[in-house]
XYZ file of C-alpha atoms in Angstrom:
478
model
C 108.341 105.528 110.002
C 109.687 108.548 108.140
C 113.229 109.788 108.116
C 114.174 112.457 110.638
C 114.378 115.788 108.753
C 117.406 116.915 110.769
C 119.807 114.898 108.629
C 117.691 113.890 105.651
C 115.064 115.891 103.771
C 114.800 113.599 100.768
C 114.253 109.868 101.126
C 112.276 106.906 99.894
C 111.285 103.968 102.056
C 109.523 100.925 100.617
C 107.271 99.045 103.039
C 106.638 95.888 101.088
C 104.835 94.180 103.957
C 102.038 96.771 103.623
C 101.628 96.417 99.854
C 98.544 94.556 98.615
C 98.191 92.906 95.209
C 96.201 95.926 94.033
C 98.985 98.221 95.224
C 101.453 96.384 93.027
C 99.441 97.250 89.934
C 98.850 100.834 91.123
C 102.608 101.363 90.977
C 102.342 101.625 87.187
C 99.620 104.299 86.997
C 99.301 106.101 90.348
C 100.243 109.800 90.216
C 100.941 110.139 93.943
C 102.893 107.070 95.020
C 104.267 108.854 98.068
C 100.750 108.814 99.567
C 100.450 105.024 99.402
C 100.918 102.972 102.567
C 103.729 100.893 101.072
C 105.882 103.901 100.139
C 107.096 106.616 102.487
C 108.546 109.727 100.877
C 108.189 113.507 101.162
C 105.658 115.276 98.983
C 106.923 116.018 95.501
C 108.901 112.778 95.202
C 106.587 111.427 92.503
C 108.272 113.347 89.667
C 111.569 111.589 90.452
C 110.107 108.141 89.823
C 108.134 108.858 86.662
C 108.497 106.618 83.627
C 107.645 102.988 83.031
C 111.222 101.825 83.643
C 111.464 103.320 87.121
C 107.955 102.185 88.001
C 108.944 98.698 86.877
C 112.022 98.805 89.106
C 109.877 99.730 92.115
C 107.357 97.015 91.192
C 110.109 94.392 90.921
C 111.652 95.423 94.259
C 108.337 95.394 96.150
C 107.261 92.115 94.493
C 110.507 90.353 95.355
C 110.326 91.617 98.927
C 106.714 90.450 99.217
C 107.734 87.004 97.994
C 110.668 86.809 100.404
C 108.452 87.944 103.279
C 105.955 85.179 102.442
C 108.656 82.493 102.530
C 110.707 84.041 105.345
C 109.761 81.570 108.075
C 109.972 78.305 106.065
C 113.129 79.523 104.316
C 114.874 80.258 107.609
C 113.577 77.078 109.271
C 114.482 74.720 106.440
C 117.832 76.398 105.837
C 118.880 76.262 109.482
C 117.796 72.603 109.723
C 119.814 71.713 106.635
C 122.837 73.530 108.061
C 122.434 71.653 111.356
C 122.163 68.277 109.598
C 125.257 69.000 107.515
C 127.227 69.454 110.746
C 126.307 66.084 112.285
C 129.174 64.163 110.570
C 131.911 66.608 111.676
C 130.596 66.585 115.260
C 130.434 62.783 115.393
C 133.797 61.735 113.986
C 132.830 61.604 110.320
C 129.997 60.293 108.185
C 130.951 56.626 108.547
C 131.161 56.760 112.367
C 127.869 58.681 112.499
C 126.253 55.964 110.386
C 127.484 53.162 112.657
C 126.476 55.076 115.808
C 122.940 55.341 114.451
C 122.857 51.663 113.412
C 124.287 50.440 116.741
C 122.076 52.727 118.793
C 124.998 54.667 120.274
C 124.760 58.271 121.372
C 124.729 60.804 118.540
C 126.130 64.213 119.480
C 123.952 67.142 118.478
C 126.033 69.859 116.788
C 126.775 72.904 118.930
C 126.484 76.098 116.876
C 129.234 77.689 119.014
C 131.662 74.799 118.593
C 134.916 75.066 116.647
C 133.729 72.082 114.616
C 130.527 73.785 113.479
C 130.519 75.541 110.103
C 127.895 77.651 108.399
C 126.151 76.767 105.157
C 128.645 79.017 103.367
C 131.426 76.941 104.929
C 129.719 73.763 103.742
C 129.405 75.144 100.233
C 133.141 75.881 100.218
C 135.052 73.577 102.570
C 138.481 75.209 102.062
C 139.973 77.004 105.080
C 143.711 77.078 104.308
C 145.344 79.991 102.542
C 146.997 79.328 99.196
C 150.619 78.597 100.184
C 151.863 79.584 96.713
C 150.769 83.195 97.285
C 153.004 85.240 99.571
C 152.788 88.758 100.995
C 153.871 91.177 98.311
C 152.453 89.067 95.474
C 149.749 90.634 93.293
C 147.324 87.914 94.368
C 147.950 88.272 98.102
C 145.487 91.055 98.953
C 142.497 89.556 97.076
C 143.364 85.993 98.146
C 143.600 86.830 101.858
C 140.527 89.068 101.636
C 138.163 86.507 100.115
C 139.231 83.893 102.673
C 138.615 86.425 105.458
C 135.252 87.352 103.946
C 134.340 83.659 103.819
C 135.442 83.158 107.422
C 133.253 86.051 108.602
C 130.202 83.777 108.210
C 131.470 81.427 110.921
C 131.189 81.409 114.700
C 133.919 82.765 116.971
C 135.415 79.419 118.012
C 135.775 78.186 114.437
C 137.133 81.532 113.199
C 139.685 81.713 115.997
C 140.882 78.158 115.338
C 141.385 78.767 111.616
C 143.124 82.134 112.066
C 145.489 81.019 114.840
C 146.179 77.412 113.810
C 145.751 77.263 110.031
C 146.837 80.791 109.142
C 149.276 81.381 112.030
C 147.878 84.872 112.608
C 146.533 86.769 115.617
C 142.777 86.636 116.165
C 141.467 89.965 117.508
C 137.714 89.603 117.842
C 134.409 88.559 116.314
C 131.778 91.272 116.661
C 127.998 91.268 116.611
C 126.629 94.766 116.042
C 123.196 96.318 116.167
C 121.375 96.256 112.828
C 118.732 98.998 112.917
C 117.234 97.700 109.650
C 116.333 94.356 111.218
C 116.333 95.763 114.787
C 118.514 92.964 116.130
C 122.245 92.227 116.541
C 122.968 90.668 113.126
C 125.791 92.762 111.647
C 128.785 90.475 112.103
C 132.449 91.208 111.461
C 135.799 89.660 112.339
C 139.191 91.302 112.896
C 142.588 89.649 112.866
C 146.208 90.641 112.457
C 148.938 89.245 110.260
C 152.354 89.853 111.854
C 155.434 89.687 109.644
C 158.555 91.014 111.346
C 157.940 94.704 112.121
C 155.013 95.107 109.724
C 151.398 94.435 110.668
C 148.339 94.030 108.497
C 144.932 94.210 110.168
C 141.986 92.693 108.304
C 138.364 93.684 108.891
C 135.841 91.369 107.203
C 132.085 91.940 107.258
C 129.660 89.017 107.036
C 127.512 88.891 103.913
C 124.131 87.498 102.947
C 123.333 84.200 104.672
C 121.922 81.932 101.921
C 118.731 80.998 103.774
C 118.157 84.310 105.597
C 115.225 85.991 103.830
C 115.806 89.283 105.671
C 119.306 89.538 104.189
C 117.948 89.001 100.671
C 115.231 91.572 101.332
C 117.965 94.067 102.211
C 119.765 93.312 98.930
C 116.695 93.943 96.733
C 115.273 96.876 98.731
C 115.369 100.246 96.934
C 114.936 102.355 100.078
C 117.373 105.260 100.294
C 118.213 108.379 102.262
C 119.796 111.390 100.574
C 122.524 113.037 102.628
C 123.153 116.711 101.866
C 126.145 117.158 99.585
C 126.696 113.410 99.387
C 123.863 111.790 97.467
C 121.492 108.886 97.971
C 122.674 105.870 99.958
C 121.019 102.521 100.579
C 118.959 102.810 103.777
C 119.309 99.162 104.811
C 123.098 99.055 104.442
C 123.524 102.322 106.346
C 121.308 101.109 109.202
C 123.274 97.853 109.363
C 126.558 99.780 109.597
C 125.500 102.228 112.309
C 123.354 105.075 110.943
C 122.047 107.118 113.884
C 118.280 107.520 113.831
C 118.138 111.212 114.656
C 121.506 112.531 113.522
C 122.624 110.403 110.570
C 126.422 110.077 110.574
C 127.844 112.301 113.336
C 131.602 111.992 113.638
C 131.276 110.945 117.272
C 128.421 109.440 119.258
C 127.779 109.622 122.966
C 128.831 106.484 124.823
C 126.738 105.115 127.677
C 126.361 101.749 129.485
C 123.102 100.974 127.671
C 124.356 102.201 124.289
C 123.926 99.728 121.428
C 127.080 98.639 119.604
C 127.297 100.096 116.091
C 129.700 98.597 113.550
C 131.213 101.771 112.130
C 131.958 103.475 115.442
C 133.234 100.382 117.288
C 135.477 99.151 114.465
C 136.857 102.636 113.856
C 137.740 102.943 117.560
C 139.390 99.500 117.594
C 141.392 100.250 114.445
C 142.750 103.455 115.962
C 143.770 101.583 119.099
C 145.546 98.755 117.245
C 147.171 100.790 114.476
C 148.535 103.417 116.894
C 150.869 100.750 118.303
C 152.773 100.387 115.027
C 153.361 103.262 112.617
C 154.011 100.788 109.784
C 150.715 98.967 110.235
C 148.057 98.952 107.510
C 144.535 97.559 107.335
C 142.224 95.959 104.784
C 138.439 96.172 104.523
C 136.668 93.283 102.856
C 133.385 91.459 102.538
C 131.392 89.152 100.311
C 127.853 90.010 99.169
C 126.149 92.306 101.691
C 129.455 92.316 103.600
C 131.103 93.953 100.588
C 128.522 96.744 100.679
C 129.314 97.353 104.364
C 133.060 97.345 103.647
C 132.926 100.019 100.945
C 130.360 102.044 102.902
C 132.677 101.948 105.941
C 135.479 103.423 103.804
C 133.087 106.011 102.387
C 132.050 107.242 105.848
C 135.728 107.471 106.830
C 136.263 109.848 103.905
C 133.158 111.872 104.796
C 134.516 112.270 108.324
C 137.940 113.122 106.880
C 139.698 110.472 108.969
C 143.003 111.178 107.233
C 145.166 109.215 109.667
C 143.097 106.044 109.200
C 142.710 106.529 105.441
C 146.490 106.798 105.111
C 146.735 103.359 106.706
C 144.020 101.789 104.530
C 145.841 99.361 102.220
C 142.727 98.595 100.173
C 139.035 97.722 100.040
C 138.395 94.329 98.442
C 134.765 93.375 97.815
C 133.323 90.243 96.213
C 129.828 90.005 94.764
C 128.963 93.386 96.284
C 125.521 94.973 95.681
C 125.117 98.670 94.828
C 125.247 101.162 97.725
C 124.474 104.630 96.310
C 123.438 106.825 93.391
C 125.667 108.428 90.692
C 126.158 111.618 92.747
C 127.455 109.579 95.676
C 129.684 107.584 93.321
C 131.249 110.690 91.766
C 131.918 112.222 95.179
C 133.476 108.999 96.438
C 135.726 108.718 93.396
C 137.036 112.218 94.077
C 137.443 111.468 97.796
C 139.171 108.137 97.147
C 141.573 109.823 94.726
C 142.287 112.548 97.273
C 143.077 110.076 100.050
C 144.534 107.421 97.713
C 142.000 104.796 98.811
C 142.301 101.655 96.705
C 138.972 100.009 95.847
C 138.778 96.626 94.102
C 135.250 95.387 93.295
C 135.361 91.764 92.117
C 132.450 90.329 90.137
C 132.288 86.736 88.974
C 130.433 85.878 85.757
C 126.630 85.951 86.176
C 126.539 86.495 89.949
C 123.141 88.108 90.519
C 123.886 90.136 93.683
C 126.269 92.733 92.111
C 123.336 93.489 89.798
C 121.128 94.467 92.766
C 119.506 96.809 93.700
C 118.591 97.771 90.178
C 120.786 100.150 88.210
C 119.207 103.555 87.572
C 120.412 107.162 87.769
C 117.628 108.004 90.241
C 118.264 104.994 92.458
C 121.571 103.100 92.535
C 124.717 102.793 90.466
C 128.112 101.197 91.093
C 131.169 103.406 91.242
C 134.820 102.542 90.790
C 136.173 99.885 88.472
C 134.685 96.428 88.159
C 137.207 93.574 88.133
C 135.095 91.178 86.106
C 135.968 87.488 85.747
C 134.184 85.141 83.350
C 133.503 81.437 83.936
C 137.050 80.628 82.724
C 138.384 82.943 85.473
C 139.797 85.314 82.868
C 139.678 88.829 84.290
C 139.350 92.269 82.800
C 138.622 95.751 84.112
C 135.223 97.127 83.109
C 133.153 100.158 83.974
C 130.177 97.883 84.711
C 129.573 94.132 84.685
C 127.700 92.746 81.616
C 123.909 92.436 81.935
C 124.007 94.974 84.751
C 120.393 94.465 85.874
C 120.363 90.633 85.664
C 116.767 90.245 84.445
C 117.035 89.987 80.668
C 115.369 87.673 78.148
C 118.384 88.004 75.862
C 120.756 86.907 78.629
C 118.717 84.005 79.982
C 119.937 81.287 77.629
C 123.606 82.361 77.711
C 123.409 82.369 81.522
C 121.803 78.926 81.468
C 124.558 77.541 79.228
C 127.223 78.993 81.522
C 125.471 77.402 84.536
C 125.626 74.026 82.745
C 129.328 74.568 82.084
C 129.946 75.499 85.742
C 128.307 72.240 86.835
C 130.481 70.203 84.462
C 133.578 72.204 85.382
C 133.212 70.998 88.992
C 134.158 67.495 87.801
C 137.078 68.728 85.670
C 138.939 71.225 87.895
C 140.165 68.663 90.489
C 141.843 66.711 87.682
C 143.428 69.725 85.993
C 144.181 72.038 88.960
C 144.395 69.771 92.008
C 142.331 68.481 94.909
C 141.847 71.973 96.393
C 139.283 72.582 93.662
C 137.199 69.500 94.447
C 133.476 70.144 94.842
C 131.633 67.700 97.113
C 128.047 66.488 96.723
C 126.511 69.501 98.491
C 128.373 71.925 96.247
C 127.241 69.972 93.175
C 123.640 70.109 94.372
C 123.889 73.877 94.667
C 125.283 74.023 91.136
C 122.081 72.269 90.049
C 120.103 75.082 91.708
C 122.062 77.388 89.411
C 120.495 75.587 86.454
C 117.077 76.688 87.698
C 118.090 80.217 88.789
C 121.176 81.122 86.724
C 123.443 83.435 88.679
C 122.447 82.200 92.147
C 125.102 79.497 92.485
C 127.610 81.942 90.955
C 127.255 84.078 94.090
C 128.860 81.563 96.454
C 132.431 82.048 97.649
C 133.609 78.984 95.666
C 134.186 80.892 92.445
C 135.501 84.010 94.189
C 138.174 81.941 95.948
C 138.956 80.249 92.632
C 139.337 83.494 90.699
C 141.845 84.865 93.241
C 143.927 81.718 92.786
C 143.405 80.813 89.134
C 142.356 84.134 87.625
C 144.538 86.468 85.645
C 146.113 89.207 87.767
C 144.876 92.696 86.961
C 147.582 95.339 87.370
C 146.391 98.927 87.539
C 146.662 102.024 89.674
C 143.659 103.358 91.540
C 143.855 106.773 89.840
C 143.907 105.131 86.407
C 140.976 102.951 87.340
C 138.929 105.922 88.490
C 139.781 107.868 85.341
C 138.512 104.962 83.248
C 135.243 105.040 85.145
C 134.848 108.789 84.617
C 134.777 108.443 80.837
C 131.034 107.877 80.616
C 130.015 110.013 83.610
């Protein structure tokens, strides 16, 4: 399915499911890739993807998608079963009571995915739900610390999220949304909104759900190179835009027609809700945040606000905090967004932990995708520094493999040390330790979980800088 020419004349869509083994090898020598079944692009696109490096990037993207497609069903089935099994203890009064119920033949309650006691696999990988009580509003750590906890909570169901926000955090739960994802053609774009009330000042938080660990379709989105070029804007990731609310025939109109059978789109619904809530208090601000794919949606949401010149909302945007965020656009888009963000004073903080593989996807290239804004990079000791780009920006490197492996070994050992040196809040249970072992096989995978991103907001060095200074630093090599 090609892109409608009314809003996009230049585009590239990879259709990995239609690529044969022979097609994979043809990527390296074919002169007219746009005529192949697995690649949809207008005529004349071929000259933009010449060169062995760019052909390799396309090959790697299609190959990884083909692999994920082949394991999609077992990956989703096994992952969901594991998640269900992990919830049996909490739904049956604990592991010990569950054990005795099984031994004595008593009834065992099957976990209800909509229950306030049910947590996602992300929640099982990082059991912490309480905010750090040593960090208060106004502290340098507050924005990132609240944001990563909100991003982590966005993976959970409504009942669990509401309980944590109202009881543990003493804040006002607004809503959990499920929006239409045109990339997957199903309601899978999830976001939560809540409000922190302190005297006369309100802070609204919008957190987008990220990549579910066992959802192959989410990983396919992360590695997909498909893009649409918007006139005067640049190339943007097709999958992320479709997940946020890209309109099939018109792209990003400022307003869309509402009707009873209209699908719910994330950008338009959240924007409308923000205007309604923020209009009640002139002092109110809001935060956009997300982990992984959710981070891409958060920064893309802010970018579309600037394109629509939503000055009133942008003035109330306290900051965009992303964690382990993949790339969303090309260098042209990045340069335009830096100018727009400076104009509207939009603060953008992109956190990257150590060897996390997702911020290094899709692959960095001037024709395809490139990060913009400053990278707040934290190493495995949680020491932070501001960089233009994270080290080993494309992840796959022979030179980096052994250093990454050594760091993965250290991260596994560190899980036994942190509880003794920093307190029980940094304890990693058996499931977390097992996932650290996976990181020994695929270095950078276990580094993508929220465990280390929560840790770096609490233990990491605070990075003080102004947004304008950060953007100027990033412009040095442009």
